[in-house]
XYZ file of C-alpha atoms in Angstrom:
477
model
C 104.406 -26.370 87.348
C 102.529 -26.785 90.359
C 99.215 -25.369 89.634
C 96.546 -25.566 86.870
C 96.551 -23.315 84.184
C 93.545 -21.877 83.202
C 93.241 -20.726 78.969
C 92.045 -17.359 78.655
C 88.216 -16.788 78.679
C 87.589 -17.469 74.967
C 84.977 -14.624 75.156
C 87.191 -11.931 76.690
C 90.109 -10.132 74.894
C 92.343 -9.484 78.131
C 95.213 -11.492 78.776
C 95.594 -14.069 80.926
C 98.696 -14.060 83.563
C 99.829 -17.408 85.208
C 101.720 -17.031 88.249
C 105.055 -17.831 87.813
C 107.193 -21.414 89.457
C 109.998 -20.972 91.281
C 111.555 -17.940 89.556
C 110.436 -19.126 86.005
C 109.144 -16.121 83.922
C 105.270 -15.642 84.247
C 103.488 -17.380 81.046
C 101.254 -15.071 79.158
C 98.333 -16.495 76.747
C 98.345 -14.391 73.556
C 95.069 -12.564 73.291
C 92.154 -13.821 71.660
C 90.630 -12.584 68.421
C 86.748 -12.869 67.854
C 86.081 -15.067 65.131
C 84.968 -12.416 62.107
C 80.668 -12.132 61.580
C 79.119 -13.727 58.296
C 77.929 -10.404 55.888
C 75.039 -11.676 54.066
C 74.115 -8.380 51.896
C 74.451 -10.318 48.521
C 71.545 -13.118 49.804
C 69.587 -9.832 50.983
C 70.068 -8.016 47.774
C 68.968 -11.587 45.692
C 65.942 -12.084 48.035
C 64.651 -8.502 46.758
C 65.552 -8.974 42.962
C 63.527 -12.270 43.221
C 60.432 -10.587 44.841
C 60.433 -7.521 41.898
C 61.143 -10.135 39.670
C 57.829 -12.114 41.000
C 56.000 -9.363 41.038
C 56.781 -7.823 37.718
C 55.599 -11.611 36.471
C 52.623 -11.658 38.515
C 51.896 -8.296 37.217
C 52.327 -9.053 34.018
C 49.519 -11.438 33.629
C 46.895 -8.637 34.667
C 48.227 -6.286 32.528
C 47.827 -4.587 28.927
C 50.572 -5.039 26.625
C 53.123 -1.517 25.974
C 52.455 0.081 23.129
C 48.558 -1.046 22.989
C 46.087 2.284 22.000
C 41.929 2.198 22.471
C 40.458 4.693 19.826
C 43.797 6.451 19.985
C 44.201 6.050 23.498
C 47.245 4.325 25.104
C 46.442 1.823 27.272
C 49.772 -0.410 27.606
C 50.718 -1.183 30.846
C 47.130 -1.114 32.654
C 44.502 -3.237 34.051
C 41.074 -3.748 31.877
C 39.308 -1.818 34.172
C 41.896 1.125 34.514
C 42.103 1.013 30.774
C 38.436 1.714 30.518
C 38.760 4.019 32.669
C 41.290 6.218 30.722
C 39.692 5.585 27.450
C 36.040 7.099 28.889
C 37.289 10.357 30.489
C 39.860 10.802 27.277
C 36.537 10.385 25.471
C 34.332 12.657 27.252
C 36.946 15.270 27.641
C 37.348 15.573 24.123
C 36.916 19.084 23.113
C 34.782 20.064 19.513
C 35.076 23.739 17.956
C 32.350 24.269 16.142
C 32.662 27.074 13.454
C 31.663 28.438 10.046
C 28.364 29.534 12.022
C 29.340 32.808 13.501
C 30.882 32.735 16.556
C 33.021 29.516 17.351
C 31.722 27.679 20.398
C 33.110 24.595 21.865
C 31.666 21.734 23.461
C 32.805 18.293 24.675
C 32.086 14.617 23.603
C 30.357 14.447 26.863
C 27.791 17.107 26.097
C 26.979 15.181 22.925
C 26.941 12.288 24.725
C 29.143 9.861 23.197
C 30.122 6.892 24.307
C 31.700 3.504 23.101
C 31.917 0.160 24.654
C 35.539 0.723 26.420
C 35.250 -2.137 29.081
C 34.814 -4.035 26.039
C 37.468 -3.191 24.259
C 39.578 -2.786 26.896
C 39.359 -6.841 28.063
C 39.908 -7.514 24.216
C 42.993 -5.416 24.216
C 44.080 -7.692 27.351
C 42.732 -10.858 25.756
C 44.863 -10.126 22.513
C 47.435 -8.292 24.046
C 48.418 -9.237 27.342
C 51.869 -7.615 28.860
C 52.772 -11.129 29.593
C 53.202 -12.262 25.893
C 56.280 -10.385 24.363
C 55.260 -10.645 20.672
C 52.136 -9.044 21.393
C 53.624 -6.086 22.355
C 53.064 -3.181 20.214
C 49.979 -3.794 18.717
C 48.178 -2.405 15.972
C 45.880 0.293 17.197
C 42.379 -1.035 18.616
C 39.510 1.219 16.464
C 36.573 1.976 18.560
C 33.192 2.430 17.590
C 32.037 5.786 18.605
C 28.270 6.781 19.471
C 26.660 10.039 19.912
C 23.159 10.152 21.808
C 21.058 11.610 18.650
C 18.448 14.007 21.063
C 21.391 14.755 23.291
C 23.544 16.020 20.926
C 20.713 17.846 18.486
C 19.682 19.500 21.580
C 23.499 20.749 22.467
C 24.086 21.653 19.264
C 20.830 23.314 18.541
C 21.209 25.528 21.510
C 24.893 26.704 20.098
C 24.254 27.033 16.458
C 20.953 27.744 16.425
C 21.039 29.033 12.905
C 21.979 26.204 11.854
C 18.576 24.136 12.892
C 15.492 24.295 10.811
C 13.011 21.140 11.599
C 11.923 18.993 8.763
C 8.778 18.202 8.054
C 7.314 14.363 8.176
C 5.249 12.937 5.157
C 2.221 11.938 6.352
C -1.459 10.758 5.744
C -4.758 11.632 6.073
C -7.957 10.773 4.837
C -10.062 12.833 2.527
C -13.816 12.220 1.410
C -13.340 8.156 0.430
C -9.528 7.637 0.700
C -6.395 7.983 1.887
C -4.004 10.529 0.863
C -0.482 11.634 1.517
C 0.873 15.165 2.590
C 4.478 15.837 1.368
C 7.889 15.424 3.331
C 9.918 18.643 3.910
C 13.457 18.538 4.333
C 15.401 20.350 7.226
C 18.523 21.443 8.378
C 20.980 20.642 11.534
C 24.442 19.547 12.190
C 25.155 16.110 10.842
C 25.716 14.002 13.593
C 27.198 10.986 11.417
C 29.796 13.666 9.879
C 30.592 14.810 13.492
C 30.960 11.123 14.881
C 33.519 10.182 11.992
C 35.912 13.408 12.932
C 35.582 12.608 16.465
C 36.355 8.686 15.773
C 39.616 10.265 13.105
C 40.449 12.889 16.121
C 41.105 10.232 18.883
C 42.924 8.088 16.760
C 45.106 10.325 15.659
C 45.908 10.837 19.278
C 44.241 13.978 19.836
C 41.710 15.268 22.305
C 40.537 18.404 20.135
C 39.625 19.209 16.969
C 37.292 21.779 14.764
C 34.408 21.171 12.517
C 32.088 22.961 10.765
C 28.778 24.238 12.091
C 27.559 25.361 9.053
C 23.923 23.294 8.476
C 23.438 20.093 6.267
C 20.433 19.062 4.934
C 18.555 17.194 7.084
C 15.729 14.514 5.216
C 12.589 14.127 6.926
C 12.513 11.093 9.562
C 8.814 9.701 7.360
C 9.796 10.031 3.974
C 6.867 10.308 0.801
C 7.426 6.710 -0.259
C 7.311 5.304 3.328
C 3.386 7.658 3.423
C 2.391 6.173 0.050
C 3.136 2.750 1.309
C 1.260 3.290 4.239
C -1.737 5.077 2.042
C -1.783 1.948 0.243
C -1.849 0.013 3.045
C -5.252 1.680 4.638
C -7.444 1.885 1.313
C -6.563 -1.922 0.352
C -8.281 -1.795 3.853
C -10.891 -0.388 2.820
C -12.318 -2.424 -0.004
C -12.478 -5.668 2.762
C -13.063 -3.562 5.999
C -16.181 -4.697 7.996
C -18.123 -7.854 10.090
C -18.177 -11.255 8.537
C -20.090 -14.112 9.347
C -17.808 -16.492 7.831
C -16.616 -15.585 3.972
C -19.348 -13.253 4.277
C -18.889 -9.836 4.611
C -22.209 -9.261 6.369
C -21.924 -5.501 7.674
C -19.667 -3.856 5.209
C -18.032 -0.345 6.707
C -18.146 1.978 4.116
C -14.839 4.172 3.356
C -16.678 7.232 5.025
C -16.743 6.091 8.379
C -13.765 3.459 8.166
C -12.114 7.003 7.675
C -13.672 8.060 11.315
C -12.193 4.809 12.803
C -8.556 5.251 11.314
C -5.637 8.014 11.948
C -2.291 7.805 10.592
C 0.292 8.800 13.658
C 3.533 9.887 13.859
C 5.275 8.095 16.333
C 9.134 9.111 16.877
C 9.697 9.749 12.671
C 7.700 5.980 12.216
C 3.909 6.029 11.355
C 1.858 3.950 12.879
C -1.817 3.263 12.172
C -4.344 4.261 14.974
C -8.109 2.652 15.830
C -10.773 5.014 17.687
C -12.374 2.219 20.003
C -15.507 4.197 20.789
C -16.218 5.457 16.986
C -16.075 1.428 16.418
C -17.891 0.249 19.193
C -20.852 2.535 17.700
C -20.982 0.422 14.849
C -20.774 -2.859 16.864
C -24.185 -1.787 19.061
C -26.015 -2.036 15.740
C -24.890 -4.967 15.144
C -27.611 -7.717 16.404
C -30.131 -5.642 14.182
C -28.270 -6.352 11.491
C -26.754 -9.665 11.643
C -29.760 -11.704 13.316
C -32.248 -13.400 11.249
C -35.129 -16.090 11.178
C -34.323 -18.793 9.070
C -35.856 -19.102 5.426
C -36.983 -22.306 4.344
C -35.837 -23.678 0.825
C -38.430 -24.385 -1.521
C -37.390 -26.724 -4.676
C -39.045 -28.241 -7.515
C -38.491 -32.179 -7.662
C -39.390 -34.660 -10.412
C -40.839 -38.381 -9.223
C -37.711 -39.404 -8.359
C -36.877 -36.728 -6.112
C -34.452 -34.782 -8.414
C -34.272 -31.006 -7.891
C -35.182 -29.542 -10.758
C -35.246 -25.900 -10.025
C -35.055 -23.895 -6.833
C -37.292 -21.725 -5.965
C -35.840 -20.079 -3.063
C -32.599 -20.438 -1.612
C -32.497 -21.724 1.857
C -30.935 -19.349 4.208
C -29.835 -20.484 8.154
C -31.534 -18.261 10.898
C -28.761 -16.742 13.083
C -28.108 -14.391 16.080
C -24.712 -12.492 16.480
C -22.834 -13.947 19.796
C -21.146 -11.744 22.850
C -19.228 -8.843 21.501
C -18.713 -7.176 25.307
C -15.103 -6.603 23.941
C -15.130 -6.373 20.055
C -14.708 -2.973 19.666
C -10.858 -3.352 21.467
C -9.937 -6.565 19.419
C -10.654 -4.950 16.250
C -9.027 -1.826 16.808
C -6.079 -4.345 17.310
C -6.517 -5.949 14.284
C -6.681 -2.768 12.634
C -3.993 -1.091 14.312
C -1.921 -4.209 12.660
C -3.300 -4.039 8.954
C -6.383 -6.753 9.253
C -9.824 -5.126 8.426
C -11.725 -8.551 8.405
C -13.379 -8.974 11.956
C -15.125 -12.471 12.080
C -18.316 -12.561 14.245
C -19.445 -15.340 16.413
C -22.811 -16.656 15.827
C -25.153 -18.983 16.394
C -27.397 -20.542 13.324
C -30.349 -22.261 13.101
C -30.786 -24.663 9.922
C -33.821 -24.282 7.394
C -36.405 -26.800 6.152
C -36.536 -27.750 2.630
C -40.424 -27.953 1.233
C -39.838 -30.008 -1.969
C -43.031 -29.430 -5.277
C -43.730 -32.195 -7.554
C -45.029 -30.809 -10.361
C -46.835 -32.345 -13.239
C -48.634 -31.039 -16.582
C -51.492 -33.547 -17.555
C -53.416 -32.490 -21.024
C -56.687 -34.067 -21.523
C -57.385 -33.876 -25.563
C -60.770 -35.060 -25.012
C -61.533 -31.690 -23.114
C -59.084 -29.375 -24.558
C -57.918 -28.619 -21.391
C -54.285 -28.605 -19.389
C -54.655 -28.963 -15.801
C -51.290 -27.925 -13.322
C -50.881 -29.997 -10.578
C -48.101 -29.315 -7.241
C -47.468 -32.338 -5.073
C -50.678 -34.094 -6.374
C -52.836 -30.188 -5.643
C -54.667 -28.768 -8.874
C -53.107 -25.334 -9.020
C -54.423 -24.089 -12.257
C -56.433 -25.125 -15.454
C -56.730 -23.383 -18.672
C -58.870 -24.001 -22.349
C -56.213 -25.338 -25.195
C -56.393 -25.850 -28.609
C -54.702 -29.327 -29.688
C -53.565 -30.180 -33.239
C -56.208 -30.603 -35.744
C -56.912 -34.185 -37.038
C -54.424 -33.724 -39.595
C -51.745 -32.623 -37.227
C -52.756 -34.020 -34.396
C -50.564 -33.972 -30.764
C -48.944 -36.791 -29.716
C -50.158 -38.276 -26.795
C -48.070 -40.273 -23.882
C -45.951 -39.335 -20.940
C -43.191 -36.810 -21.698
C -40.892 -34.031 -20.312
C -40.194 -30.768 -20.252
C -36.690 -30.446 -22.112
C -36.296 -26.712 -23.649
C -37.660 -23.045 -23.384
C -37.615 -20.444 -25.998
C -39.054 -16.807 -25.332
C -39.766 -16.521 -28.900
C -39.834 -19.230 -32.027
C -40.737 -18.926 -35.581
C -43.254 -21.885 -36.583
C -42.976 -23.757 -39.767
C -40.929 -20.874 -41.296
C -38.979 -23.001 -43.712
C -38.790 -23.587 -47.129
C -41.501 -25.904 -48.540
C -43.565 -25.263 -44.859
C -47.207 -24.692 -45.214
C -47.409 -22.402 -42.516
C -45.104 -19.810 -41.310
C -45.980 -17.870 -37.734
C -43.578 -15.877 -36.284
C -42.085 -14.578 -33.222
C -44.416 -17.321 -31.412
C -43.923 -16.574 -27.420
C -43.052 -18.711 -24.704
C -42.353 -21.895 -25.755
C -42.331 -24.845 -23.289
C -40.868 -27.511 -25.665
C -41.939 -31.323 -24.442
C -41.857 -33.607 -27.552
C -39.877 -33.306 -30.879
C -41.470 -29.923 -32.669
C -44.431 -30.156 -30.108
C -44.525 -27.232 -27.319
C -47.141 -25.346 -24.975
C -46.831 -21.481 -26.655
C -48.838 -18.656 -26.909
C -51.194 -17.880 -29.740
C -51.709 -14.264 -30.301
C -53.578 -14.867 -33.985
C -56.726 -16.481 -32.302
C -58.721 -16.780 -29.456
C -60.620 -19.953 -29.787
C -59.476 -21.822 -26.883
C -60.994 -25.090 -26.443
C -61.235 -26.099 -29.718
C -58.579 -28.160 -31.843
C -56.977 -25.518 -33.767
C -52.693 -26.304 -34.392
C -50.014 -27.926 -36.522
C -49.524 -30.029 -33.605
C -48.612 -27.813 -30.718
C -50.499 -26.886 -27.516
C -52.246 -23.528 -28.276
C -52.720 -21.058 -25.019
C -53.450 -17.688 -24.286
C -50.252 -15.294 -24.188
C -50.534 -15.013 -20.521
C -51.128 -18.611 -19.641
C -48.153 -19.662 -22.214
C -46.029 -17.127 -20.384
C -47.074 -18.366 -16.798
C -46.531 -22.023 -18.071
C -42.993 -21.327 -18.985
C -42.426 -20.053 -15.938
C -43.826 -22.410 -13.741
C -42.643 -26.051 -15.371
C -38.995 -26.225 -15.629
C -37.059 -28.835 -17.761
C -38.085 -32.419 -16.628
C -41.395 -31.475 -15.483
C -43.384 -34.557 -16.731
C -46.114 -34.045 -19.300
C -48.862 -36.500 -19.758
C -51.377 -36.118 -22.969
C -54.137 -38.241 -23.404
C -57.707 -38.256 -24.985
């Protein structure tokens, strides 16, 4: 060979001639077959399986278990949200036949308003049930608790069945001369919503989205029944034996039943009762008030002994005071009556009282058959006496006052040598020896007793009054 061969172009398919070498054949290169392309379908197909198989997963953590039902609804296989979804418009579309009350008419859940928590139910169903966890997979059914809007639905089914609605009648209370009485409750008719709610509730779960009932009316009970008046009625006239102003425990302007009965009304408030205050009839009460709760003190006047000891009081001591700012009463105590408390404490301002103490003394001069009064050392009165006779004569010395008697029988016993009776006021100051009245003589001033201090009727009487026990008593010639 005298020249290079060349290989055929590993790229083309032609084939190569070489020149041939001094008469030698010409050399031929077989052609060239292109190396077969890689088919990668089954990698392809793989890749694709993997990605469903990713997504399904992916999916399946978002999703509702199969075979999960809301109130009868199925739900499997759906997001919380979509479930809710479904569940509310399966809901609201729900279809209701009424009949039994003439005509049938129909009406859906959504016209009655019902309604149940399906967002709520529907993340439980996921929380149980999710699609994720094989053995949760067909679940028992999920119940769901099924409301109707009560004026919504009365109102519907009122304007549908109208025969079938009669209103009831409320108990109530008013008040009549000096308390509070009841009026009676009246029962109605209607459509019982409860009844209708329960069919719904077995409707859905049966899987169904229609169903009858009747429209015939039940008895409907009157929203204020005649126990829940009487209770109230009780209520208001325990109010009324304690209504009014106090200063203190005191209740120093009573209201009287009358014109509490002005101030309070019994309302009905949405089938509740509910007790109502008229501000302005109260507030013309409270512009009296300073004339009738201010006062100028009274000073206390008692009787004392030596030693300071009250013996008796004479009058009571009583604190001047003046009613304080009551710009707003008339508001707060229709509160406090609107909530059951009739006691409405006034503010006031007092002034104390001065005590004037009275020593009194009895002094009984035998000498001049006299008894002279005396009040903190002042000669008050003097009177004639008759003393005990020689023979019975009073004992002199200082004494007290121990004992009273309206009337006494004197000497009245067997073996006496005297017996007076029905002797009056008796101021007893030594054993069987007492100032009394002597209705049998009138020689005053002269000894004349058994012992005792003989005075006129009236004197005897004003004596009893005026010394209480442990007034000292001195007798003395």
């Amino acid at each position: 060979m005298t020249g290079l061969i060349e290989a055929p172009d590993a790229n083309t398919a032609q084939t190569a001639v070489v020149p041939p070498v001094d008469g030698e054949r010409p050399l031929e290169w077989a052609p060239h077959e292109p190396a077969p392309k890689k088919h990668r379908v089954g990698l392809w197909v793989g890749v694709a399986v993997g990605v469903l198989v990713l997504g399904a997963a992916a999916a399946s953590t978002i999703l509702i278990a199969p075979g999960t039902t809301i109130a009868g609804v199925p739900v499997g296989g759906l997001t919380p949200g979509a479930a809710a979804d479904v569940v509310n418009a399966h809901l609201a579309d729900t279809e209701i036949t009424l009949t039994g009350a003439g005509e049938d008419q129909v009406v859906t859940a959504a016209d009655l308003g019902a309604s149940l928590d399906a967002r709520a139910l529907a993340d439980e169903a996921y929380a149980s049930h999710p699609m994720w966890n094989l053995g949760a997979w067909m679940p028992e059914p999920i119940a769901g608790d099924i409301t109707l809007d009560t004026d919504l639905a009365h109102d519907t089914l009122r304007e549908l069945v109208p025969a079938s609605y009669v209103d009831a009648v409320d108990a109530g209370v008013v008040f009549e001369a000096t308390a509070y009485v009841t009026t009676p409750a009246e029962a109605g008719s209607g459509i019982d919503l409860d009844q209708l709610t329960a069919a719904i509730t077995t409707a859905l779960a049966d899987g169904g989205n229609a169903l009858e009932y009747s429209g015939s009316p039940a008895e409907a009970p009157a929203a204020v029944s005649d126990e829940e008046a009487a209770a109230t009625a009780d209520a208001l006239n325990a109010m009324l034996g304690k209504i009014g102003f106090y200063v203190g425990e005191e209740r120093t302007v009573p209201v009287a039943p009358a014109v509490a009965g002005t101030w309070l009304s019994v309302v009905d408030e949405n089938g509740e009762l509910r007790i109502s205050a008229d501000e302005d009839a109260i507030q013309s009460v409270i512009d009296t008030l300073p004339g009738l709760v201010n006062r100028a003190p009274v000073d206390a006047r008692v009787v004392v002994n030596s030693s300071g000891d009250v013996l008796s009081e004479l009058n009571a001591g009583v604190s001047g005071r003046e009613v304080g700012d009551v710009t707003d009463a008339a508001s707060r105590f229709a509160d406090q009556l609107e909530s059951g408390d009739a006691v409405f404490a006034l503010d006031v301002s007092e002034t104390a009282f001065e005590t004037t103490t009275l020593l009194r003394r009895i002094d009984v001069d035998l000498g001049a058959q006299h008894a002279y009064l005396y009040e903190n050392d002042v000669l008050v009165n003097s009177w004639a006496i008759s003393s005990g006779l020689s023979a019975t004569p009073t004992p002199t010395g200082n004494f007290a006052v121990f004992a009273h008697t309206e009337f006494q029988d004197m000497g009245c016993f067997e073996g006496a040598s005297y017996c007076t009776e029905d002797v009056p006021w008796n101021t007893w100051f030594a054993p069987d020896i007492a100032f009394h009245g002597a209705y049998w003589h009138n020689n005053f001033g002269q000894q004349m007793s058994h012992g005792c201090v003989n005075m006129p009727v009236d004197v005897a009487k004003f004596v009893y009054d005026w010394a209480p026990v442990g007034t000292a008593v001195a007798v003395h010639w």
